[in-house]
Amino acid sequence: MQDITFIDGGSLPTPEGLTREWVKTAAENRDEDEKLFSLVRETFQKKINVGVHVPTYPQFRDMIGQFLDIIKDEKNCYEPYVVKDEYAKILELEIIDEVAKQYREETGETLEVRVCIAGPTDLYLQAFGAAPFADAYHIIALDIENFIKQAFKAAKNFKIRVIALDEPSLGMNDRIQFSDSDIISALTLASTYARKQGADVEIHLHSPLKYKLVCETPVNVIGFEYAATPSYIDLLDKKILENSNTYIRLGVSRTDISSLIGMVNETYGVNAWKEKEYMQKIVTDLETPELVKKRLENAFSILGDRIKYASPDCGLAFWPDQDIAFRLLENTAKGINAFNAEMKNQK
């Protein structure tokens, strides 16, 4: 079998002294580029250093707002919601290109990167609410395709291995009124270009309830939150995945920080929000490399080589600080690497 590849969800907490609002303003106004670029490059390099095989550009902005703010601005569009090529860009990809260039100079290898983009369903719900206007839904999907096209153009010194469509609403939000055929059409419009470029297209779900629908699109990787909810795996039929040549991105470390801190509080009789030294228990006692490896072993016994990628369940934007977030990424890397090594030894 091929090694399982460690990818991350993208988002992280900002360093002490900086806020997500500052990052949003700096990215839009472009008046503090030196500080912003340093933040993004240093954080991206840290992801590489702690062992993420295919890192995602550092996500310090709101996932939906980052794209919808551009799409909704009339000056960026040919007509309402039809974004012009020159505005369909992810600034962070231009910033990390310098890190990728240095990586190639030092290692002789081209860095593979995961690019996360808000999916058409979540963007639509934010822009238009629940009323199902299929034409607008498909325009949003074409905008996403445009962002993806521009992302490949920005990848001068790195290779895009994975395009991830962030669609947590699918399977979780009962406000969605689109028919299955409309959803399949939108996901197809948003993913076809990336697949033609040879990239995997992942859909990041919280629950795999709608996975059969996804299997009817060019999206070939389904990601879901297995670590926090192992029972989700029972929704999947391996034969359906095999017949559609669909793979899984498995969440193997928990990211639901409030629940994790609640477990620490209960175990040690403390309030870790105030006694912050106890927060380290999350990565020393709870989300350990050994547990990550065990989760992978359990899931592999059910899905086998349908598991292609592993990651934390979701992003880490609202974790207490960067240090503990990177410790989780490091533990995840160690657990995945240990699993891969064990599988090789069994051959």
Short mmCIF file of C-alpha atoms in Angstrom, two decimals:
data_model
loop_
_atom_site.label_atom_id
_atom_site.label_comp_id
_atom_site.label_asym_id
_atom_site.label_seq_id
_atom_site.Cartn_x
_atom_site.Cartn_y
_atom_site.Cartn_z
CA MET A 1 0.00 0.00 0.00
CA GLN A 2 0.97 3.62 -0.44
CA ASP A 3 1.89 5.62 2.65
CA ILE A 4 -0.93 7.66 4.12
CA THR A 5 -0.14 11.32 3.51
CA PHE A 6 -0.42 13.85 6.34
CA ILE A 7 -2.25 17.03 5.34
CA ASP A 8 -3.52 19.76 7.65
CA GLY A 9 -6.75 21.73 7.71
CA GLY A 10 -5.08 25.08 7.16
CA SER A 11 -6.24 27.39 9.93
CA LEU A 12 -4.21 28.24 13.02
CA PRO A 13 -4.48 30.71 15.89
CA THR A 14 -2.68 33.99 15.34
CA PRO A 15 0.50 34.64 17.34
CA GLU A 16 0.21 36.63 20.55
CA GLY A 17 -0.25 40.30 19.78
CA LEU A 18 -1.98 39.76 16.43
CA THR A 19 -5.65 39.14 15.71
CA ARG A 20 -7.59 37.61 12.84
CA GLU A 21 -9.16 41.02 12.28
CA TRP A 22 -5.67 42.52 11.81
CA VAL A 23 -4.81 39.85 9.26
CA LYS A 24 -8.07 40.50 7.37
CA THR A 25 -7.41 44.25 7.26
CA ALA A 26 -3.75 43.82 6.30
CA ALA A 27 -4.65 41.42 3.47
CA GLU A 28 -7.30 43.77 2.11
CA ASN A 29 -5.46 47.09 2.50
CA ARG A 30 -1.96 45.80 1.70
CA ASP A 31 -0.39 48.47 3.88
CA GLU A 32 1.55 46.14 6.20
CA ASP A 33 2.84 43.58 3.73
CA GLU A 34 6.20 43.00 5.42
CA LYS A 35 4.59 42.04 8.70
CA LEU A 36 1.82 40.01 7.03
CA PHE A 37 4.17 38.17 4.69
CA SER A 38 6.53 37.31 7.55
CA LEU A 39 3.64 35.89 9.58
CA VAL A 40 2.41 33.69 6.73
CA ARG A 41 5.86 32.50 5.66
CA GLU A 42 7.08 31.71 9.18
CA THR A 43 3.90 29.82 10.02
CA PHE A 44 4.01 27.87 6.77
CA GLN A 45 7.63 26.91 7.43
CA LYS A 46 6.66 25.69 10.90
CA LYS A 47 4.09 23.36 9.36
CA ILE A 48 6.84 21.84 7.23
CA ASN A 49 9.18 21.64 10.23
CA VAL A 50 6.72 19.72 12.44
CA GLY A 51 6.19 17.12 9.74
CA VAL A 52 3.11 17.99 7.69
CA HIS A 53 3.70 16.13 4.42
CA VAL A 54 1.47 18.33 2.27
CA PRO A 55 0.86 21.61 4.15
CA THR A 56 -2.04 23.97 3.53
CA TYR A 57 -1.35 27.68 3.20
CA PRO A 58 -1.78 29.28 6.66
CA GLN A 59 -5.40 30.28 7.06
CA PHE A 60 -5.78 33.24 9.42
CA ARG A 61 -8.88 34.69 7.76
CA ASP A 62 -12.50 33.60 7.78
CA MET A 63 -12.77 30.87 5.15
CA ILE A 64 -16.06 32.06 3.67
CA GLY A 65 -15.41 35.78 4.02
CA GLN A 66 -12.01 35.53 2.34
CA PHE A 67 -13.71 34.50 -0.91
CA LEU A 68 -17.20 35.96 -0.60
CA ASP A 69 -15.95 39.47 0.13
CA ILE A 70 -14.19 39.43 -3.24
CA ILE A 71 -17.13 37.90 -5.10
CA LYS A 72 -19.69 40.35 -3.66
CA ASP A 73 -17.64 43.48 -4.47
CA GLU A 74 -19.02 44.85 -7.76
CA LYS A 75 -15.72 46.36 -8.82
CA ASN A 76 -14.19 42.86 -8.84
CA CYS A 77 -16.85 41.43 -11.15
CA TYR A 78 -17.84 41.48 -14.83
CA GLU A 79 -21.47 41.25 -13.71
CA PRO A 80 -22.99 40.48 -10.29
CA TYR A 81 -21.12 37.61 -8.65
CA VAL A 82 -19.06 36.79 -11.77
CA VAL A 83 -15.56 37.53 -10.51
CA LYS A 84 -12.81 38.77 -12.83
CA ASP A 85 -9.69 36.65 -13.21
CA GLU A 86 -7.36 39.25 -11.72
CA TYR A 87 -9.35 39.30 -8.47
CA ALA A 88 -9.87 35.53 -8.13
CA LYS A 89 -6.64 35.13 -6.22
CA ILE A 90 -5.52 33.72 -2.88
CA LEU A 91 -2.88 36.13 -1.56
CA GLU A 92 -1.40 33.51 0.76
CA LEU A 93 -0.32 31.36 -2.21
CA GLU A 94 1.74 34.22 -3.59
CA ILE A 95 3.33 34.65 -0.17
CA ILE A 96 4.26 30.99 0.41
CA ASP A 97 5.85 30.70 -3.03
CA GLU A 98 9.05 32.15 -1.57
CA VAL A 99 9.15 29.44 1.11
CA ALA A 100 8.60 26.79 -1.56
CA LYS A 101 11.44 28.24 -3.64
CA GLN A 102 13.81 28.00 -0.67
CA TYR A 103 12.58 24.46 0.06
CA ARG A 104 13.46 23.39 -3.49
CA GLU A 105 16.87 25.03 -3.30
CA GLU A 106 17.65 23.25 -0.02
CA THR A 107 16.19 19.82 -0.76
CA GLY A 108 16.17 19.57 -4.55
CA GLU A 109 12.48 18.59 -4.34
CA THR A 110 9.30 20.45 -5.23
CA LEU A 111 7.04 21.07 -2.25
CA GLU A 112 3.51 19.70 -2.55
CA VAL A 113 0.77 21.94 -1.15
CA ARG A 114 -2.90 21.67 -0.25
CA VAL A 115 -5.11 24.62 -1.22
CA CYS A 116 -8.35 25.09 0.71
CA ILE A 117 -11.25 27.03 -0.81
CA ALA A 118 -14.75 27.60 0.51
CA GLY A 119 -17.17 25.23 -1.24
CA PRO A 120 -20.13 26.35 -3.37
CA THR A 121 -22.80 25.28 -0.88
CA ASP A 122 -21.35 27.11 2.11
CA LEU A 123 -20.61 30.20 0.03
CA TYR A 124 -24.13 30.18 -1.37
CA LEU A 125 -25.79 29.83 2.05
CA GLN A 126 -23.80 32.79 3.33
CA ALA A 127 -24.55 34.93 0.28
CA PHE A 128 -28.19 34.08 -0.45
CA GLY A 129 -29.59 32.15 2.50
CA ALA A 130 -31.68 29.02 2.14
CA ALA A 131 -33.79 29.96 -0.92
CA PRO A 132 -32.60 27.64 -3.72
CA PHE A 133 -31.65 29.70 -6.77
CA ALA A 134 -29.84 27.10 -8.88
CA ASP A 135 -28.44 29.65 -11.37
CA ALA A 136 -26.77 31.65 -8.59
CA TYR A 137 -25.50 28.44 -7.00
CA HIS A 138 -23.78 27.47 -10.23
CA ILE A 139 -22.32 30.96 -10.71
CA ILE A 140 -20.73 30.61 -7.27
CA ALA A 141 -19.34 27.21 -8.34
CA LEU A 142 -17.82 28.77 -11.46
CA ASP A 143 -16.25 31.49 -9.31
CA ILE A 144 -14.62 28.77 -7.25
CA GLU A 145 -13.31 27.17 -10.43
CA ASN A 146 -11.81 30.57 -11.31
CA PHE A 147 -10.04 30.82 -7.93
CA ILE A 148 -8.69 27.31 -8.54
CA LYS A 149 -7.40 28.24 -12.02
CA GLN A 150 -5.60 31.26 -10.60
CA ALA A 151 -4.17 29.11 -7.78
CA PHE A 152 -2.46 26.86 -10.31
CA LYS A 153 -1.02 29.94 -12.02
CA ALA A 154 0.35 31.14 -8.67
CA ALA A 155 2.13 27.83 -8.05
CA LYS A 156 5.48 28.76 -9.58
CA ASN A 157 7.72 26.98 -7.07
CA PHE A 158 5.36 24.42 -5.59
CA LYS A 159 2.98 21.75 -6.83
CA ILE A 160 -0.68 21.73 -5.87
CA ARG A 161 -1.33 18.17 -4.69
CA VAL A 162 -4.80 18.74 -3.21
CA ILE A 163 -7.57 21.25 -3.80
CA ALA A 164 -9.94 21.10 -0.81
CA LEU A 165 -13.50 22.39 -0.99
CA ASP A 166 -14.66 23.34 2.48
CA GLU A 167 -18.30 22.20 2.73
CA PRO A 168 -19.14 21.51 6.40
CA SER A 169 -22.81 22.29 5.77
CA LEU A 170 -23.34 19.28 3.51
CA GLY A 171 -24.84 16.54 5.64
CA MET A 172 -25.13 18.84 8.67
CA ASN A 173 -27.34 21.78 7.69
CA ASP A 174 -31.04 21.12 7.13
CA ARG A 175 -31.44 24.57 5.51
CA ILE A 176 -30.03 23.25 2.24
CA GLN A 177 -32.94 23.00 -0.22
CA PHE A 178 -31.06 22.18 -3.41
CA SER A 179 -31.79 18.89 -5.13
CA ASP A 180 -29.08 16.24 -5.24
CA SER A 181 -28.66 16.90 -8.97
CA ASP A 182 -28.04 20.61 -8.32
CA ILE A 183 -25.42 19.79 -5.67
CA ILE A 184 -23.73 17.27 -7.96
CA SER A 185 -23.69 19.87 -10.74
CA ALA A 186 -22.18 22.57 -8.51
CA LEU A 187 -19.48 20.26 -7.13
CA THR A 188 -18.70 19.10 -10.66
CA LEU A 189 -18.30 22.68 -11.91
CA ALA A 190 -16.05 23.54 -8.97
CA SER A 191 -13.80 20.47 -9.20
CA THR A 192 -13.37 19.49 -12.85
CA TYR A 193 -10.50 21.88 -13.67
CA ALA A 194 -8.37 20.76 -10.71
CA ARG A 195 -8.87 17.10 -11.57
CA LYS A 196 -7.77 17.81 -15.15
CA GLN A 197 -4.56 19.29 -13.72
CA GLY A 198 -3.88 16.00 -11.94
CA ALA A 199 -4.65 17.23 -8.44
CA ASP A 200 -6.80 15.38 -5.95
CA VAL A 201 -9.97 17.24 -5.03
CA GLU A 202 -11.03 16.77 -1.42
CA ILE A 203 -14.34 17.81 0.02
CA HIS A 204 -13.99 18.68 3.69
CA LEU A 205 -17.14 17.56 5.46
CA HIS A 206 -17.89 17.31 9.15
CA SER A 207 -20.15 14.31 8.59
CA PRO A 208 -19.98 11.88 5.62
CA LEU A 209 -23.77 11.56 5.50
CA LYS A 210 -23.86 12.78 1.88
CA TYR A 211 -20.85 10.80 0.69
CA LYS A 212 -22.77 8.80 -1.95
CA LEU A 213 -23.74 12.05 -3.63
CA VAL A 214 -20.10 13.20 -3.63
CA CYS A 215 -19.09 9.89 -5.26
CA GLU A 216 -21.07 10.99 -8.33
CA THR A 217 -18.81 14.02 -8.89
CA PRO A 218 -15.14 14.48 -9.92
CA VAL A 219 -14.33 15.03 -6.22
CA ASN A 220 -12.20 12.00 -5.39
CA VAL A 221 -11.36 12.48 -1.70
CA ILE A 222 -13.91 12.73 1.11
CA GLY A 223 -12.68 14.17 4.41
CA PHE A 224 -14.58 13.84 7.66
CA GLU A 225 -14.15 14.15 11.43
CA TYR A 226 -13.43 10.59 12.49
CA ALA A 227 -11.35 11.33 15.60
CA ALA A 228 -14.16 13.04 17.49
CA THR A 229 -16.92 10.82 16.04
CA PRO A 230 -15.59 7.34 15.15
CA SER A 231 -19.13 6.13 14.39
CA TYR A 232 -19.11 8.23 11.21
CA ILE A 233 -17.08 5.50 9.55
CA ASP A 234 -20.09 3.18 9.84
CA LEU A 235 -21.89 5.36 7.27
CA LEU A 236 -19.40 4.38 4.57
CA ASP A 237 -19.55 1.41 2.21
CA LYS A 238 -16.06 0.48 1.01
CA LYS A 239 -17.45 -1.02 -2.21
CA ILE A 240 -19.12 2.26 -3.15
CA LEU A 241 -15.82 4.06 -2.60
CA GLU A 242 -13.96 1.50 -4.69
CA ASN A 243 -16.49 1.54 -7.53
CA SER A 244 -16.31 5.32 -7.79
CA ASN A 245 -12.52 5.39 -7.18
CA THR A 246 -13.05 7.68 -4.20
CA TYR A 247 -10.62 7.95 -1.30
CA ILE A 248 -10.86 9.14 2.29
CA ARG A 249 -9.13 11.91 4.20
CA LEU A 250 -9.46 10.69 7.77
CA GLY A 251 -9.51 13.01 10.78
CA VAL A 252 -7.17 11.25 13.22
CA SER A 253 -6.69 13.92 15.91
CA ARG A 254 -9.43 15.86 17.63
CA THR A 255 -9.75 19.61 17.17
CA ASP A 256 -12.93 20.32 19.20
CA ILE A 257 -10.97 22.39 21.69
CA SER A 258 -13.82 23.18 24.10
CA SER A 259 -14.59 19.48 24.56
CA LEU A 260 -10.92 18.63 24.99
CA ILE A 261 -10.47 21.30 27.64
CA GLY A 262 -13.64 20.03 29.32
CA MET A 263 -12.03 16.57 29.50
CA VAL A 264 -8.91 18.07 31.08
CA ASN A 265 -11.01 20.02 33.59
CA GLU A 266 -12.94 16.91 34.57
CA THR A 267 -9.88 14.69 34.82
CA TYR A 268 -7.74 17.04 36.88
CA GLY A 269 -10.39 19.07 38.71
CA VAL A 270 -9.15 22.36 37.29
CA ASN A 271 -10.25 25.20 35.04
CA ALA A 272 -7.70 24.97 32.26
CA TRP A 273 -8.94 28.22 30.73
CA LYS A 274 -7.52 29.95 33.81
CA GLU A 275 -4.79 27.46 34.81
CA LYS A 276 -3.35 27.39 31.33
CA GLU A 277 -0.47 25.09 32.16
CA TYR A 278 -3.04 22.30 32.20
CA MET A 279 -3.86 22.91 28.54
CA GLN A 280 -0.65 21.07 27.68
CA LYS A 281 -2.39 17.90 28.91
CA ILE A 282 -4.31 17.95 25.62
CA VAL A 283 -1.13 17.09 23.72
CA THR A 284 0.73 15.18 26.44
CA ASP A 285 -2.09 12.99 27.79
CA LEU A 286 -5.03 13.08 25.35
CA GLU A 287 -4.17 13.59 21.66
CA THR A 288 -0.94 11.59 21.66
CA PRO A 289 0.93 10.00 18.73
CA GLU A 290 -0.03 6.59 20.08
CA LEU A 291 -3.73 7.43 19.98
CA VAL A 292 -3.42 8.87 16.46
CA LYS A 293 -1.78 5.63 15.31
CA LYS A 294 -4.48 3.54 17.02
CA ARG A 295 -7.25 5.48 15.28
CA LEU A 296 -5.59 4.90 11.93
CA GLU A 297 -5.26 1.20 12.65
CA ASN A 298 -8.94 0.91 13.55
CA ALA A 299 -10.08 2.79 10.47
CA PHE A 300 -7.68 0.91 8.19
CA SER A 301 -9.15 -2.38 9.36
CA ILE A 302 -12.46 -1.18 7.88
CA LEU A 303 -11.52 0.92 4.85
CA GLY A 304 -8.04 -0.33 3.98
CA ASP A 305 -6.34 1.41 1.09
CA ARG A 306 -9.32 3.71 0.57
CA ILE A 307 -7.62 5.92 3.19
CA LYS A 308 -5.24 8.16 1.26
CA TYR A 309 -4.82 11.15 3.59
CA ALA A 310 -4.97 11.78 7.32
CA SER A 311 -5.17 15.04 9.24
CA PRO A 312 -6.59 16.68 12.32
CA ASP A 313 -10.40 16.67 12.23
CA CYS A 314 -10.66 20.33 11.30
CA GLY A 315 -8.74 23.60 11.49
CA LEU A 316 -7.11 24.96 14.63
CA ALA A 317 -8.04 28.63 14.36
CA PHE A 318 -9.65 28.84 17.79
CA TRP A 319 -7.09 26.90 19.79
CA PRO A 320 -5.59 28.81 22.72
CA ASP A 321 -2.22 29.53 21.11
CA GLN A 322 0.09 28.50 18.30
CA ASP A 323 2.38 26.43 20.51
CA ILE A 324 -0.24 23.89 21.50
CA ALA A 325 -1.64 23.87 17.95
CA PHE A 326 1.75 22.97 16.52
CA ARG A 327 2.20 20.33 19.21
CA LEU A 328 -1.00 18.72 17.96
CA LEU A 329 0.28 18.81 14.38
CA GLU A 330 3.56 17.27 15.51
CA ASN A 331 1.79 14.50 17.43
CA THR A 332 -0.38 13.83 14.39
CA ALA A 333 2.70 13.57 12.18
CA LYS A 334 4.38 11.15 14.57
CA GLY A 335 1.30 8.95 14.76
CA ILE A 336 0.84 8.82 10.98
CA ASN A 337 4.54 8.16 10.38
CA ALA A 338 4.53 5.36 12.96
CA PHE A 339 1.53 3.78 11.25
CA ASN A 340 3.21 3.98 7.84
CA ALA A 341 6.41 2.46 9.22
CA GLU A 342 4.51 -0.41 10.82
CA MET A 343 2.65 -1.17 7.61
CA LYS A 344 5.91 -1.32 5.68
CA ASN A 345 7.37 -3.75 8.23
CA GLN A 346 4.39 -6.05 7.77
CA LYS A 347 5.05 -6.48 4.05
#
